[in-house]
């Protein structure tokens, strides 16, 4: 328990220190680090790289392969945060259709980059071929899942805290990686909820990959199968998952997502 508490505290402290350093320096100018959120409010992006760095360092202390996967997930997310700004296409299908038409979107780079990183990490973390494959699916799928729910303030960070908590009850390296992800998420949650910051794809993918690595480190074949099935199902029903996190009703066959309050009011 002491090791898990230390991992949590170190990750949280590193995240806050990185946020402060980025805010003071603002590489490339402050305009590069500002976005409009869903409500049109100005928010900072420092929390994304800061939480990704802390998660990668913390996971790397336990397993270099896990740390590398988290770092790559964060880098791919950062690329999408920059290059994908203004691209309305969402979901695997849209980016794969664009790729079929000869356009390599930032979403496609993210998809293949994080998948490859997950598979490579899985190859180092597990011994048997099937377990390696399942581990890769879990790491990449968890990264994608956390990004799916990052549609309103605090949703992604709170999800990491909720899903990481059961991992703390286990023994071994998986618990430390889970604590690392939770520490970074806890450090950014107040500013995220207060709509002063957002973690973006950078933070969401990195924290999700750290959760996936924790699952891989703490589970055998049965656990890997169950978690792989869950993240694949989430990917297949991604629009519905995002709608639920947004507090909306997804209407199949359309792009409309209606708020529950509006739906019940008959609007």
XYZ file of C-alpha atoms in Angstrom:
267
model
C 0.000 0.000 0.000
C 2.888 2.364 0.729
C 4.289 1.799 -2.769
C 0.896 2.502 -4.334
C 0.466 5.665 -2.283
C 3.957 6.792 -3.275
C 3.229 6.148 -6.969
C -0.019 8.115 -6.713
C 1.633 11.037 -4.922
C 4.667 11.190 -7.216
C 2.486 11.136 -10.313
C 0.217 13.869 -8.989
C 3.192 16.033 -7.957
C 4.946 15.592 -11.310
C 1.744 16.492 -13.153
C 1.267 19.704 -11.190
C 4.943 20.626 -11.575
C 4.786 20.046 -15.335
C 1.619 22.161 -15.635
C 3.339 25.013 -13.777
C 6.472 24.740 -15.931
C 4.515 24.709 -19.192
C 2.334 27.615 -18.089
C 5.416 29.666 -17.198
C 7.210 28.881 -20.456
C 4.282 28.396 -22.889
C 6.424 26.958 -25.742
C 5.358 28.472 -29.042
C 3.287 31.174 -27.364
C 0.201 31.102 -25.187
C -2.193 31.065 -28.138
C -0.968 27.576 -29.025
C -2.002 26.363 -25.578
C -5.554 27.663 -25.593
C -8.744 26.170 -26.990
C -12.469 26.750 -26.804
C -14.321 24.017 -24.952
C -17.793 22.698 -25.765
C -19.400 25.738 -24.096
C -17.177 28.260 -25.867
C -15.042 28.983 -22.806
C -11.274 29.505 -23.101
C -9.326 26.629 -21.524
C -5.646 25.713 -21.262
C -4.057 22.607 -22.751
C -1.142 22.280 -20.320
C -2.866 19.513 -18.362
C -2.703 17.098 -21.301
C 1.075 16.925 -21.821
C 1.666 17.209 -18.074
C -0.528 14.232 -17.198
C 0.855 12.243 -20.144
C 4.426 12.860 -18.978
C 3.643 11.853 -15.409
C 1.803 8.707 -16.509
C 4.629 7.680 -18.854
C 7.322 8.255 -16.218
C 5.362 6.432 -13.535
C 4.516 3.472 -15.760
C 8.111 3.365 -17.000
C 9.366 3.012 -13.424
C 7.423 -0.243 -13.236
C 7.863 -1.448 -16.820
C 9.830 0.350 -19.568
C 7.570 -1.265 -22.171
C 4.465 0.105 -20.456
C 6.052 3.528 -20.105
C 6.931 3.574 -23.808
C 3.362 2.642 -24.786
C 1.952 5.432 -22.613
C 4.424 7.919 -24.077
C 3.570 6.949 -27.669
C -0.153 7.191 -26.900
C 0.403 10.698 -25.560
C 2.514 11.728 -28.557
C -0.072 10.420 -31.029
C -2.778 12.238 -29.099
C -0.724 15.438 -29.155
C -0.347 15.158 -32.918
C -4.120 14.851 -33.265
C -4.658 17.786 -30.890
C -2.549 19.946 -33.226
C -3.098 18.532 -36.723
C -6.685 17.416 -36.206
C -8.046 20.758 -35.000
C -11.116 21.599 -37.033
C -11.480 18.119 -38.551
C -15.129 17.122 -37.983
C -14.532 13.424 -38.687
C -14.845 11.165 -35.673
C -14.529 7.425 -35.170
C -12.499 4.682 -36.780
C -14.784 4.295 -39.767
C -14.453 7.914 -40.870
C -10.662 7.868 -40.709
C -10.410 4.481 -42.414
C -12.672 5.723 -45.223
C -10.386 8.730 -45.641
C -7.368 6.426 -45.708
C -9.045 4.294 -48.374
C -9.455 7.466 -50.431
C -5.762 8.240 -50.067
C -5.893 10.758 -47.201
C -3.871 10.058 -44.078
C -5.719 11.883 -41.317
C -4.357 12.664 -37.870
C -6.969 10.231 -36.533
C -5.520 7.442 -38.682
C -2.013 8.221 -37.425
C -3.345 8.035 -33.894
C -5.203 4.778 -34.550
C -2.261 2.902 -36.042
C 0.382 4.480 -33.823
C -1.330 3.645 -30.545
C -2.299 0.172 -31.753
C 1.298 -0.579 -32.729
C 2.583 0.740 -29.396
C 0.090 -1.411 -27.510
C 1.054 -4.537 -29.418
C 4.773 -3.935 -28.887
C 4.227 -3.356 -25.171
C 2.067 -6.480 -24.977
C 4.854 -8.487 -26.573
C 7.178 -7.478 -23.739
C 4.661 -7.762 -20.916
C 3.334 -11.251 -21.692
C 4.938 -14.543 -22.671
C 2.399 -16.440 -24.767
C 1.408 -15.306 -28.240
C -2.317 -15.020 -27.566
C -1.688 -13.121 -24.339
C 0.618 -10.715 -26.180
C -2.125 -9.979 -28.708
C -4.791 -9.567 -26.032
C -2.505 -7.269 -24.060
C -2.014 -5.053 -27.104
C -5.754 -4.852 -27.657
C -6.360 -3.933 -24.007
C -3.742 -1.160 -23.931
C -4.803 0.419 -27.236
C -8.489 -0.114 -26.510
C -8.286 1.458 -23.065
C -6.542 4.495 -24.560
C -9.357 4.837 -27.079
C -12.072 4.338 -24.461
C -10.874 7.136 -22.198
C -10.734 9.426 -25.221
C -14.318 8.462 -26.117
C -15.620 9.724 -22.787
C -13.573 12.935 -22.900
C -16.537 14.951 -24.173
C -17.349 17.117 -21.156
C -15.292 18.617 -18.309
C -13.893 16.024 -15.936
C -15.383 12.983 -17.652
C -12.079 11.394 -18.719
C -10.166 12.084 -15.495
C -13.063 10.839 -13.369
C -13.291 7.694 -15.503
C -9.591 6.996 -14.932
C -10.070 7.367 -11.180
C -13.117 5.085 -11.168
C -11.647 2.366 -13.371
C -8.212 2.500 -11.775
C -9.461 2.106 -8.193
C -10.147 -1.667 -8.368
C -6.580 -2.195 -9.572
C -5.262 -0.788 -6.301
C -6.684 -3.806 -4.506
C -4.380 -6.164 -6.389
C -0.809 -7.018 -5.559
C 2.085 -6.498 -7.932
C 3.149 -4.040 -10.624
C -0.352 -3.536 -12.015
C -1.404 -1.745 -8.834
C 1.495 0.696 -9.091
C 0.693 1.536 -12.714
C -2.962 2.051 -11.786
C -1.907 4.367 -8.955
C 0.259 6.329 -11.375
C -2.635 6.860 -13.795
C -4.934 7.852 -10.937
C -2.425 10.313 -9.487
C -2.105 12.154 -12.789
C -5.878 12.151 -13.270
C -6.501 13.454 -9.746
C -4.021 16.281 -10.298
C -5.822 17.617 -13.380
C -9.408 16.911 -12.321
C -10.100 20.170 -10.389
C -9.028 22.420 -13.284
C -10.786 20.154 -15.783
C -14.058 20.232 -13.830
C -13.699 23.975 -13.306
C -13.399 24.449 -17.081
C -10.021 26.103 -16.710
C -8.174 23.301 -18.518
C -8.729 20.277 -20.714
C -6.534 17.210 -21.094
C -7.310 16.770 -24.800
C -6.355 13.704 -26.797
C -2.824 13.944 -25.360
C -3.878 13.315 -21.785
C -6.867 11.084 -22.507
C -4.937 8.605 -24.625
C -1.925 8.525 -22.309
C -4.016 7.997 -19.170
C -6.097 5.359 -20.941
C -2.987 3.518 -22.095
C -1.689 3.571 -18.511
C -4.958 2.033 -17.329
C -4.637 -0.645 -19.998
C -1.057 -1.382 -18.977
C -2.210 -1.746 -15.367
C -4.837 -4.263 -16.453
C -2.285 -6.206 -18.484
C 0.236 -6.292 -15.636
C -2.376 -7.454 -13.129
C -4.379 -10.040 -15.079
C -4.005 -13.468 -16.600
C -5.669 -14.897 -19.701
C -9.253 -14.755 -18.424
C -8.952 -11.153 -17.301
C -7.332 -10.129 -20.568
C -10.125 -11.732 -22.587
C -12.804 -9.960 -20.543
C -11.135 -6.554 -20.780
C -10.334 -6.969 -24.477
C -13.976 -7.795 -25.183
C -15.078 -4.714 -23.243
C -12.805 -2.257 -25.052
C -13.621 -3.738 -28.470
C -17.338 -3.392 -27.726
C -16.753 0.221 -26.634
C -14.935 0.920 -29.896
C -17.723 -0.613 -31.987
C -20.339 1.469 -30.160
C -18.144 4.542 -29.779
C -20.797 7.091 -30.733
C -23.169 5.686 -28.144
C -20.430 5.678 -25.491
C -19.601 9.332 -26.181
C -23.282 10.251 -26.181
C -23.767 8.593 -22.797
C -20.751 10.426 -21.374
C -22.112 13.652 -22.797
C -25.457 13.064 -21.114
C -27.265 12.642 -24.406
C -29.479 10.191 -26.218
C -27.921 8.714 -29.339
C -30.325 8.284 -32.257
C -29.221 5.369 -34.497
C -28.850 6.189 -38.142
C -28.413 9.936 -37.540
C -25.767 12.273 -36.206
C -28.199 13.808 -33.736
C -27.475 13.546 -30.036
C -30.269 15.007 -27.955
C -29.917 15.919 -24.303
C -32.010 13.886 -21.902
C -33.690 17.011 -20.572
C -34.663 18.126 -24.065
C -35.898 14.673 -24.998
C -38.129 14.312 -21.983
C -39.472 17.818 -22.587
C -40.471 16.719 -26.072
C -38.227 19.198 -27.844
